Coordinates of C-alpha atoms in Angstrom, one line a residue:
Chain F
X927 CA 105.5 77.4 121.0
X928 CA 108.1 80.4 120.6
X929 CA 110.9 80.3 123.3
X930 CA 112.1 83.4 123.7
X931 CA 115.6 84.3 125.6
X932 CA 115.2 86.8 128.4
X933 CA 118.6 88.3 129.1
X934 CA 117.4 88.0 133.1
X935 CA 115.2 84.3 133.4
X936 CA 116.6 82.4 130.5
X937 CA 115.0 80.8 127.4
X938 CA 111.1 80.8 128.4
X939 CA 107.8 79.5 126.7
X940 CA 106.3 82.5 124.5
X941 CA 103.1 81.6 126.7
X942 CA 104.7 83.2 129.8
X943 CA 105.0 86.6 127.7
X944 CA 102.7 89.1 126.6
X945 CA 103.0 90.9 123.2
X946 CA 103.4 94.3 122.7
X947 CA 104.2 95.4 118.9
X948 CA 106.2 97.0 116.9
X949 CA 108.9 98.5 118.2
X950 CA 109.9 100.5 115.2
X951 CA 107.5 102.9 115.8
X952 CA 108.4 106.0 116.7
X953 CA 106.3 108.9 118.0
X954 CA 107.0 112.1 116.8
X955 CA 107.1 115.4 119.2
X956 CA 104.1 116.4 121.2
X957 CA 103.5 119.4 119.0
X958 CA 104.1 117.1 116.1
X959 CA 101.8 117.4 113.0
X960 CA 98.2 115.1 112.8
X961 CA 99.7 114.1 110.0
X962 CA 102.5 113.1 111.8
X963 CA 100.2 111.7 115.2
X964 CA 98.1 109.5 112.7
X965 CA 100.5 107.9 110.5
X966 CA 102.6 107.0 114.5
X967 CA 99.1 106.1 115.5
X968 CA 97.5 104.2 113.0
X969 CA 99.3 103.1 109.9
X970 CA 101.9 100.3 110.2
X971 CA 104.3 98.8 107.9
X972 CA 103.3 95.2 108.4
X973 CA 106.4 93.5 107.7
X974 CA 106.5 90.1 105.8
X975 CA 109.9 88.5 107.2
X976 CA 112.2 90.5 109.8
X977 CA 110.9 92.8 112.3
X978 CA 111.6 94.5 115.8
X979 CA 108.9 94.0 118.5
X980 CA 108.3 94.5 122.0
X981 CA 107.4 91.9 124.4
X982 CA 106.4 91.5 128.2
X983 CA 107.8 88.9 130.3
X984 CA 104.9 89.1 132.9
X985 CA 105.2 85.9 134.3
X986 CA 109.0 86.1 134.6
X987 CA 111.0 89.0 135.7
X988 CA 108.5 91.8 133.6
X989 CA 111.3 93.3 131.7
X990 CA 110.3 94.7 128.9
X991 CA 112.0 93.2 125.4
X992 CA 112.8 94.0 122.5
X993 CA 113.2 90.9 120.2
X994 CA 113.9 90.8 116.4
X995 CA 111.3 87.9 115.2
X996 CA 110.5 86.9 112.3
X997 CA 106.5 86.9 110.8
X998 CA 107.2 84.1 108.3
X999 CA 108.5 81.7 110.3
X1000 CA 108.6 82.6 113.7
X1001 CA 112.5 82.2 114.2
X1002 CA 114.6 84.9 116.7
X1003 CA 117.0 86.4 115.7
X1004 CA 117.7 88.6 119.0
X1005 CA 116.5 89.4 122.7
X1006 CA 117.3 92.4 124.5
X1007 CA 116.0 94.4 127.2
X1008 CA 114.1 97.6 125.9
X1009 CA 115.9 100.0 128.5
X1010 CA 119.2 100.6 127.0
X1011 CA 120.3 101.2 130.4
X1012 CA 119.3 97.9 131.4
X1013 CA 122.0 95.7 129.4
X1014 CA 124.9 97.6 131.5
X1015 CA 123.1 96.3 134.6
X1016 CA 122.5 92.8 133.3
X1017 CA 126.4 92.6 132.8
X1018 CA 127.7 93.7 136.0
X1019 CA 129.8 91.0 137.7
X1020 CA 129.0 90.8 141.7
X1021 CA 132.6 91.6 142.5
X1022 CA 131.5 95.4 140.1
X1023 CA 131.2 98.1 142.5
X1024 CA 128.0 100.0 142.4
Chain L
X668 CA 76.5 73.6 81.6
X669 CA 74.3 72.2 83.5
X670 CA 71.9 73.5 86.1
X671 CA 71.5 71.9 89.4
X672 CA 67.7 71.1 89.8
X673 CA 65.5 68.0 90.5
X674 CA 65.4 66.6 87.3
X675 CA 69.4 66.5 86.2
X676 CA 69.6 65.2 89.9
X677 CA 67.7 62.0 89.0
X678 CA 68.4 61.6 85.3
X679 CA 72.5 61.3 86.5
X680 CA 71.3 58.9 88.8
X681 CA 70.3 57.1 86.5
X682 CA 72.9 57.3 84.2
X683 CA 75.8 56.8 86.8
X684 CA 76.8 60.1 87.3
X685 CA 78.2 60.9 84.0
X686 CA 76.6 64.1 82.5
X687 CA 77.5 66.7 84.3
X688 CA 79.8 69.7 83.2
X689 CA 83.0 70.9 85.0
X690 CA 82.2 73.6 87.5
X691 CA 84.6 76.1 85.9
X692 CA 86.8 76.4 82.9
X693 CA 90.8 76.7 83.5
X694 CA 91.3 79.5 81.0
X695 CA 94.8 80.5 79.9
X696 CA 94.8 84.3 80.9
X697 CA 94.3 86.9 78.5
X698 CA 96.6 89.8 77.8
X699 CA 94.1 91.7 79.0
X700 CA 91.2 92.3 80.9
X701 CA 88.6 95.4 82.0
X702 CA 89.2 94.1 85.6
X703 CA 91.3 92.1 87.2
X704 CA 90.4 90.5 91.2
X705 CA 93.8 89.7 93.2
X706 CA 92.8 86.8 95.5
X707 CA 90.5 84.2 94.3
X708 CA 88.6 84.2 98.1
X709 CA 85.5 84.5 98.9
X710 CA 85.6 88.3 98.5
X711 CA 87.6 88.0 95.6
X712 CA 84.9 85.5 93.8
X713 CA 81.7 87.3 95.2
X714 CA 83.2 90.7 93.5
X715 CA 84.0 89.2 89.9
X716 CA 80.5 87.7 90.7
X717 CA 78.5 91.1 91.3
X718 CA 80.4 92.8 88.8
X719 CA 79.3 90.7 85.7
X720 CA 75.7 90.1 87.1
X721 CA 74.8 93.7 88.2
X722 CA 77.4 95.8 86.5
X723 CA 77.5 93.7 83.2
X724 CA 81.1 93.9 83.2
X725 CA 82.5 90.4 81.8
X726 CA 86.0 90.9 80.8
X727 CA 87.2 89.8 83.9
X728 CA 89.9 87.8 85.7
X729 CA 90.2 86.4 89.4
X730 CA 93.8 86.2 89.8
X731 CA 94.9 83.3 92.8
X732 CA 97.9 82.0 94.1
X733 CA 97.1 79.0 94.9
X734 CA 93.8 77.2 94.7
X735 CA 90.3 78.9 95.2
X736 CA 88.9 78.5 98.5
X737 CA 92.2 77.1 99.5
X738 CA 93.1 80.3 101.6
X739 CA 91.1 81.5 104.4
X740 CA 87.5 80.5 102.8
X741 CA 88.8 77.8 104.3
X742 CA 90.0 78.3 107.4
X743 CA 87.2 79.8 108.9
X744 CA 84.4 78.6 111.2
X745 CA 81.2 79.4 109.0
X746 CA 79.3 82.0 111.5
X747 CA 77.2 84.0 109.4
X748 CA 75.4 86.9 111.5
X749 CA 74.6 90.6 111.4
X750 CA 74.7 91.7 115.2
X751 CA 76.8 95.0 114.3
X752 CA 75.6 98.4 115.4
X753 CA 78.0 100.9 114.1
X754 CA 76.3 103.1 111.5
X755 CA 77.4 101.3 108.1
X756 CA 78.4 98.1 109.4
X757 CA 75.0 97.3 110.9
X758 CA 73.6 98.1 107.2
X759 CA 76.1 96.5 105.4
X760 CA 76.4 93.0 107.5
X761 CA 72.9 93.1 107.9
X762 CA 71.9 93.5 103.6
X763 CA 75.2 90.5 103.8
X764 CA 73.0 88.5 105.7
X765 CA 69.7 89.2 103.3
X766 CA 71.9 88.0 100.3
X767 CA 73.3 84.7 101.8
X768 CA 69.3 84.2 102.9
X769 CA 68.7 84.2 98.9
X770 CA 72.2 82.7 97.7
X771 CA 71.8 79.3 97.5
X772 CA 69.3 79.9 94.4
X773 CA 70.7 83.2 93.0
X774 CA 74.1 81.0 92.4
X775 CA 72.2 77.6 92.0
X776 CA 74.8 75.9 94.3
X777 CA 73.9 74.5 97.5
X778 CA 75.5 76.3 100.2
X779 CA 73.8 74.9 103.1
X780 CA 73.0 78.3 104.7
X781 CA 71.4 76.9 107.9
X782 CA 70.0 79.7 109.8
X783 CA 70.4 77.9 113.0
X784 CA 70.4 81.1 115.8
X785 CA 73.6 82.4 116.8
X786 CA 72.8 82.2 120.9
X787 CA 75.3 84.7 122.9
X788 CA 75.7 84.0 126.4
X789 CA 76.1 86.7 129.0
X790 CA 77.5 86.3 132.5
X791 CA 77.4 89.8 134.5
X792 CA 74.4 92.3 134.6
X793 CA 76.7 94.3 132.9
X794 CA 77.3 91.9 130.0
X795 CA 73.5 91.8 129.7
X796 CA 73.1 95.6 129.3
X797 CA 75.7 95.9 127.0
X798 CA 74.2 93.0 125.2
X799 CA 70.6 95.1 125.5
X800 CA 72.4 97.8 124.2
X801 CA 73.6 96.1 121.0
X802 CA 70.5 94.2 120.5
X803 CA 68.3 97.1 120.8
X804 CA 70.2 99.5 118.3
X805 CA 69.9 96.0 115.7
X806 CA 66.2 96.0 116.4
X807 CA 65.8 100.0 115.9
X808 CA 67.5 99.2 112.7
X809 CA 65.1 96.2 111.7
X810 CA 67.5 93.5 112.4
X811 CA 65.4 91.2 114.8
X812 CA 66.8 90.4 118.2
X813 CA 65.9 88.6 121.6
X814 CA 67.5 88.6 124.9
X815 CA 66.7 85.6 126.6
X816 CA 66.5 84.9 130.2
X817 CA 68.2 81.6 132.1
X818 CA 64.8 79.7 131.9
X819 CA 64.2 80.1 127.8
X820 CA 68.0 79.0 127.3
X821 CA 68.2 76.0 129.5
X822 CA 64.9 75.6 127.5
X823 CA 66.7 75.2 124.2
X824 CA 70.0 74.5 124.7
X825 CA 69.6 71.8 128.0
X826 CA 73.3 70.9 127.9
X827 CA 75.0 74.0 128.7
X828 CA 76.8 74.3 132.2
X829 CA 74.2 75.5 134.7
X830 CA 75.6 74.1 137.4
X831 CA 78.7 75.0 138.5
X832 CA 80.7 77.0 136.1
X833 CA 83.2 79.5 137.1
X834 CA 81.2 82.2 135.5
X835 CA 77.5 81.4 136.0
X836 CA 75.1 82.1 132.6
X837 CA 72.7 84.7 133.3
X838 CA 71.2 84.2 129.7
X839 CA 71.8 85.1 125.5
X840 CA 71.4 87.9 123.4
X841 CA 70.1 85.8 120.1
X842 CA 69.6 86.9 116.7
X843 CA 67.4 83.7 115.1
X844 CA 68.2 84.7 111.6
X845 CA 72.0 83.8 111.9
X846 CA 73.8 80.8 111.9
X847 CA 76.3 79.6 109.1
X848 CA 77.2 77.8 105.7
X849 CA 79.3 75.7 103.9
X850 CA 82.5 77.8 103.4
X851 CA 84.0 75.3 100.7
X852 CA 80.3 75.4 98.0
X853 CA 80.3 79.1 99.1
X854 CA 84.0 79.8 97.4
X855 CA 82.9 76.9 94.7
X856 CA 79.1 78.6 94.3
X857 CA 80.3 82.1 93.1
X858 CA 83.7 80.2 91.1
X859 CA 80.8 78.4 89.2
X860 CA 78.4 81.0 88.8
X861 CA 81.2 83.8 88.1
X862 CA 82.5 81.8 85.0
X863 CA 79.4 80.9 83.5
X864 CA 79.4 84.9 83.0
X865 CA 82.3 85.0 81.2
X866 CA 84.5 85.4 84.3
X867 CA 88.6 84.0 84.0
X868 CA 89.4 82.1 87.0
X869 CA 93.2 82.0 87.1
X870 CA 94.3 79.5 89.7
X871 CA 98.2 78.8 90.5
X872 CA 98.8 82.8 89.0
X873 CA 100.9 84.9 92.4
X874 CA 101.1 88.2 91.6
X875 CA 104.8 88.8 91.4
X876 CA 105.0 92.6 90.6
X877 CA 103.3 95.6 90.3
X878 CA 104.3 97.8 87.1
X879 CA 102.8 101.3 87.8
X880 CA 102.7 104.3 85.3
X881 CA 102.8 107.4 87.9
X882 CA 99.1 107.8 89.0
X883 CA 98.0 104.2 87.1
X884 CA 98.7 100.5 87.3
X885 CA 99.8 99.6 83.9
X886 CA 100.0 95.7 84.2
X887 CA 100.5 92.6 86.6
X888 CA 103.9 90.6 86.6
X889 CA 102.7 87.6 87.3
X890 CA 103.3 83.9 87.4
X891 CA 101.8 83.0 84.5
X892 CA 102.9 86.1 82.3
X893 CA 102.2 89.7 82.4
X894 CA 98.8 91.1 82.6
X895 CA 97.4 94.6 81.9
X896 CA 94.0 95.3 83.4
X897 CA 91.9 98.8 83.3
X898 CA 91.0 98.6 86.8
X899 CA 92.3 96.4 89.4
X900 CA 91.1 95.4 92.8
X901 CA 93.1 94.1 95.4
X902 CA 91.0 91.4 97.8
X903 CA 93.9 89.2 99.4
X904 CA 93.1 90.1 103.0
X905 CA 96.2 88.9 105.3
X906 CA 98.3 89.9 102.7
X907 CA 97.1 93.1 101.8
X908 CA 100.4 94.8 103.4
X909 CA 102.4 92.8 100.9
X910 CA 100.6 93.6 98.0
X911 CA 100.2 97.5 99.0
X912 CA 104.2 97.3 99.4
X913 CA 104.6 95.9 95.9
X914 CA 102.3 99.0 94.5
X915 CA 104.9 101.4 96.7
X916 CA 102.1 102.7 98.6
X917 CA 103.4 102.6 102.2
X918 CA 102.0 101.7 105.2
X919 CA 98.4 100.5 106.3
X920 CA 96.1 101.0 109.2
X921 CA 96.3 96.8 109.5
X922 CA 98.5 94.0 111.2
X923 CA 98.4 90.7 109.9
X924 CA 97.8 88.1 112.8
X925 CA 96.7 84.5 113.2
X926 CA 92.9 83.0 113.8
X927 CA 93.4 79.4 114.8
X928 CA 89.7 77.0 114.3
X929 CA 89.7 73.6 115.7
X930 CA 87.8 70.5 114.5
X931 CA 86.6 67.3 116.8
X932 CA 85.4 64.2 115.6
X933 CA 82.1 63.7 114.9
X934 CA 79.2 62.9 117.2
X935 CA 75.5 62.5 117.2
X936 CA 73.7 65.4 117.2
X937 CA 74.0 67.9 120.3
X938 CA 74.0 71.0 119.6
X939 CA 71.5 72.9 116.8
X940 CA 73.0 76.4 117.6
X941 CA 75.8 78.8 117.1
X942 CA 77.1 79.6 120.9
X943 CA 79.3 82.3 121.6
X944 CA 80.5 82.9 125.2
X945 CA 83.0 85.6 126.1
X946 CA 84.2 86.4 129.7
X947 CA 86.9 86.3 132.1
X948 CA 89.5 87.1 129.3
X949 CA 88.3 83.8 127.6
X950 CA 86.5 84.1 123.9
X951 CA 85.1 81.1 122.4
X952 CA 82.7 80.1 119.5
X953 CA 80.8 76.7 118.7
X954 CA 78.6 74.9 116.3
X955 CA 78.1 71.5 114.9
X956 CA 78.8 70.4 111.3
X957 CA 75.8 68.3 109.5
X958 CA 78.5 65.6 109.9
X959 CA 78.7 66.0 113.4
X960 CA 81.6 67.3 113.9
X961 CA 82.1 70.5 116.8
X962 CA 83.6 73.3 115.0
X963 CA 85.5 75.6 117.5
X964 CA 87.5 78.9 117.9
X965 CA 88.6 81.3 120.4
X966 CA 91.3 84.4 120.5
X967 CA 94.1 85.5 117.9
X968 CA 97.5 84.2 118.9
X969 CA 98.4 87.5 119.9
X970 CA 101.3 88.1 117.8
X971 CA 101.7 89.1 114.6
X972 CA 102.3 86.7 112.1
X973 CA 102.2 85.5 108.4
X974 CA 102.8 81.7 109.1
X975 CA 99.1 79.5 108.5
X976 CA 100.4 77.2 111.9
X977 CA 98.9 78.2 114.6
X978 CA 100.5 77.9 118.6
X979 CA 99.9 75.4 121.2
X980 CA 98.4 77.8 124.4
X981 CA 95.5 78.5 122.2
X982 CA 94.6 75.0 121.7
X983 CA 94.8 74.8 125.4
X984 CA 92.7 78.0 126.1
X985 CA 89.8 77.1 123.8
X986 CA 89.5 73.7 124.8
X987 CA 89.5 75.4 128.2
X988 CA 86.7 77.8 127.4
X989 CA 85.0 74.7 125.9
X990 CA 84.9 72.8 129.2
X991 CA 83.7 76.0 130.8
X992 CA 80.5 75.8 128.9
X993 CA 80.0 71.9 127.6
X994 CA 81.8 70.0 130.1
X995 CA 79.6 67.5 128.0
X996 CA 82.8 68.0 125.6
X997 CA 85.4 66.4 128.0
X998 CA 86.1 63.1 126.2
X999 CA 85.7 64.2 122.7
X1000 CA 88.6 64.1 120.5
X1001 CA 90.3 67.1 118.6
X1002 CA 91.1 65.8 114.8
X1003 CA 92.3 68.8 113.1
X1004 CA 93.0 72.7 114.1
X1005 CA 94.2 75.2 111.8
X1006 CA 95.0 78.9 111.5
X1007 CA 94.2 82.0 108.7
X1008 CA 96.2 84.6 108.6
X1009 CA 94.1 87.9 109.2
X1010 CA 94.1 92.1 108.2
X1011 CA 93.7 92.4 111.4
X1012 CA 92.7 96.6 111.6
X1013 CA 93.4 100.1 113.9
X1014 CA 89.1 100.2 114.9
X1015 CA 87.8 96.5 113.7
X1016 CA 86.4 97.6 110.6
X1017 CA 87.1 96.8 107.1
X1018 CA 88.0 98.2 103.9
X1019 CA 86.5 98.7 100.7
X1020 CA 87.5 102.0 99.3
X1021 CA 89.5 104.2 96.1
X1022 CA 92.9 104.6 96.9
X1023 CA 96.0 106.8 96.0
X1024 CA 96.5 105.0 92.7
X1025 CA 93.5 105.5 90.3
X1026 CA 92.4 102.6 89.1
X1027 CA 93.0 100.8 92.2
X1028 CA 90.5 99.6 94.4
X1029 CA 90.8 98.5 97.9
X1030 CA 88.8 95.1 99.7
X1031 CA 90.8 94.2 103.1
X1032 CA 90.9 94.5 107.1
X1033 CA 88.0 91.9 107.5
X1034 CA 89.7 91.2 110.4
X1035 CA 87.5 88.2 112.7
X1036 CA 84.5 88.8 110.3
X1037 CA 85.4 87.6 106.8
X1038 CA 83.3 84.7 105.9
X1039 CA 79.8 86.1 106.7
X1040 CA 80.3 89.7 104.9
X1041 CA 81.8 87.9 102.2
X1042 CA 78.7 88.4 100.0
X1043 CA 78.0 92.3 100.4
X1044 CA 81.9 92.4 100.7
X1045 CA 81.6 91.2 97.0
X1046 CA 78.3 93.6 96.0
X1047 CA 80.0 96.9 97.3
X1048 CA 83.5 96.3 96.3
X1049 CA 81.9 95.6 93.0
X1050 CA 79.4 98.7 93.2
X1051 CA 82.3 100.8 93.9
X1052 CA 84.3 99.2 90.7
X1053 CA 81.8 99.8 88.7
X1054 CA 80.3 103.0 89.5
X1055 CA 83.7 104.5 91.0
X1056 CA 81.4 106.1 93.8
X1057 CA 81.4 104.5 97.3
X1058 CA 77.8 103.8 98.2
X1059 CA 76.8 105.3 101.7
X1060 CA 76.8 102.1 103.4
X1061 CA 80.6 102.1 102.9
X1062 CA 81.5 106.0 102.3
X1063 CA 83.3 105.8 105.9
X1064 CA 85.3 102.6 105.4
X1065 CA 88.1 104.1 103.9
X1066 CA 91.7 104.7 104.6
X1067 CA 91.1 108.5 105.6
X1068 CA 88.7 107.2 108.3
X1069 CA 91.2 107.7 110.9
X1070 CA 92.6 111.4 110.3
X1071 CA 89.1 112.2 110.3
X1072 CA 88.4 110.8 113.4
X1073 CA 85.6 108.8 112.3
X1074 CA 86.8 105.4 114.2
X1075 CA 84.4 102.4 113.6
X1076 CA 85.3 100.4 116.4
X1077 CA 82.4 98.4 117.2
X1078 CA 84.5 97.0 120.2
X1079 CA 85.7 100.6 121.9
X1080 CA 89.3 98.5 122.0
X1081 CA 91.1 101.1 120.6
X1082 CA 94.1 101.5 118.1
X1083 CA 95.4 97.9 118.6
X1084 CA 95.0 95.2 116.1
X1085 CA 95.0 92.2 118.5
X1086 CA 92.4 93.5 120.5
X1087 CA 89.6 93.3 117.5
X1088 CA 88.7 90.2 117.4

């Protein structure tokens, strides 16, 4: 079992997550080559070791993550929320105004 | 060396055992070779096989990292069938399915090809005219198939649960002509018969490096020493990323995940069939080994990975889905569960295609369906080799499939690797 560390629930079972991909990938521009579209699409780098993927809490809180894992041996190296707005919220004290 | 038949049988009977040959030689590797196979698999071993009996090409070398049949010929769970129907794979699984029907005695190595019926249960009306669908496009094509009802399957299988599962069976969709095979004699049948054409098995040889010459491969750093090769073909599926990364060639249309199969200990004889049974977000497939031991497997675990150790929620799902249909099963204990690491592809469909480097070929993306294509997988790759032309069984299983739009999903799941299997 991975445990994974959701910035909002705490450290969880994988099991209570769902898996999204890579999160490296970025789409290009709507009127973007095919070229372009496919390799986005299609093609994927398939890393052996390090990589940055999304994941689902869907049993927890359903933030969306994105957690630097590695393919060899499973270990994490970091958790955070895919929103970069999201960590500013997570770190607001109570006593913060809104 | 010598030939398996009746009378060697009984003469080393007789004589305790003590005249037969090794299976293969353990040749030091040449500095050269015509062609050289990365990945001593099944693929791997079925290509050098085809290539020096149809193509008489012998100046060859299986190149493997670790031991033959050590990777995922042996991780699989043996289900051999042809019930494809995407133009080109139907052909190709289905001629895969003619050649392991002859194998046994083409490589004069038992491989216990039982063609037991693979029996796929169906839940919804909808299931069972998709299932129709499927089985009448195989029959079109020649490929026999049978849809039976809920009497001719309590018929044959008794011990299936007809009374109170969650998801009632309505009946199968069953193709007679499948079943499965010993995966280890399979890797050990084409080893044996590869060498005795002339064939280098180098086991305990990683590839290391890649050495190109702009538009060629020159050579092979490898474990055991440098090798140059005329043509090379790469067959190392679940590691085809890393090896494409090694020959600078960028990215693929594949994710490597994990396929976990599960082993109980064995019983007396209970069930004769392959049975598949797929609903409700559950996926699950069953046979019995001839030593009586259920052979199980269900979904990927869903993320990508290159680790052989598979997770605990899918032991837990598949022995699930196993209640679900042999509640029979509830007190039988699991000995051994394992997992393969899979080209898992953008549509579900494999690879065996030219690439950008020119004497290069490509054998990967087998995704869930590895074992049973393996010997077509080996005849094609090596017909394409050979002849540098990709027969039209295979023209569309190339790399450039997917700017063309010509998708072969036989699943309609889209451009996700997880979802394939």
């Amino acid at each position: 079992m991975i445990r994974i560390k959701c910035p909002y629930c705490g450290e969880r079972d994988h099991s209570e997550f769902t898996y999204g991909g890579d999160a490296s990938i970025q789409y290009p521009s709507l009127d973007g080559t095919e070229k372009e579209w496919v390799e986005a699409i299609f093609f994927r780098k398939n890393i052996f070791g390090k990589q940055l993927e999304t994941w689902h809490h869907a049993s927890g809180c359903r933030m969306w993550l994105e957690v630097e894992r590695s393919t060899k041996t499973h270990e994490i190296f970091s958790v955070k929320p895919c929103h970069p707005e999201m960590k500013k919220v997570l770190e607001r004290k109570d006593s913060d105004a809104l | 060396m010598t030939r398996f038949n009746a009378w060697n049988v009984f003469k080393n009977g007789l004589i305790g055992q003590t005249d037969w040959d090794r299976q293969w030689r353990d040749p030091e590797p040449k500095k050269e070779y015509d062609v050289i196979i990365i990945g001593g698999g099944l693929h791997g071993l079925a290509t050098a096989y085809y290539l020096a009996n149809n193509h008489n090409i012998h100046n060859i070398a299986v190149v493997e990292k670790g031991w033959i049949g050590g990777g995922n010929a042996g991780r699989n769970t043996t289900i051999i069938r042809s019930n494809y129907m995407m133009p080109g794979n139907h052909q190709f699984y289905e001629h895969s399915l003619k050649l392991w029907e002859n194998l046994s005695h083409e490589l004069n190595y038992n491989v216990m090809f039982s063609q037991r019926s693979h029996i796929s249960l169906f839940h919804s009306p909808a299931a069972r005219d998709a299932a129709a669908r499927r089985y009448n496009i195989m029959s079109l094509n020649g490929t026999e198939a049978e849809l039976w009802n809920l009497d001719q399957l309590k018929k044959n299988i008794p011990h299936l649960n007809y009374e109170d599962a969650r998801f009632p069976i309505m009946g199968a969709a069953v193709q007679r002509r499948a079943g499965n095979a010993r995966h280890d004699s399979v890797a050990w049948g084409y080893a044996r018969a590869a060498d005795q054409l002339g064939v280098d098995i180098l086991q305990n040889c990683e590839v290391t490096g890649v050495k190109r010459n702009k538009g060629r491969i020159e050579s092979l750093q490898t474990s055991r020493g440098e090798i140059k090769a005329k043509k090379i073909g790469f067959a190392v599926a679940g590691n085809t990323s890393r090896l494409w990364e090694m020959a600078e060639l960028g990215n693929l249309p594949i994710e490597t995940h994990k396929l976990q199969a599960f082993v109980t200990e064995s019983i007396k004889p209970l069930l004769d069939q392959v049975v598949v049974y797929g609903v409700g977000g559950a996926h699950f497939y069953i046979s019995q080994t001839d030593k009586g031991s259920m052979v199980f497997g269900g979904d990927l675990d869903w993320y990508k990975s290159y680790a052989q150790r598979g997770n605990l929620p899918i032991v837990q799902d598949s022995a699930e889905a196993a209640m679900a249909i042999l509640p029979c099963l509830g007190r039988i204990r699991l000995i051994r569960h394992w997992a393969g690491v899979m080209d898992m592809t953008m549509d579900g469909s494999f690879f065996i295609c030219k690439t950008p480097i020119e004497n290069l070929y490509l054998n990967a993306g087998w995704n869930y369906g590895g074992f049973k294509a393996s010997p077509a997988s080996g005849w094609y790759f090596a017909d394409l080799i050979a002849t540098e032309q990709p027969h039209k069984y295979i023209q569309n299983h190339n790399l450039e499939r997917f700017e063309k739009g010509i998708n072969l999903d036989e699943r309609g799941a889209g451009p996700d690797p997880k979802l394939h299997g």
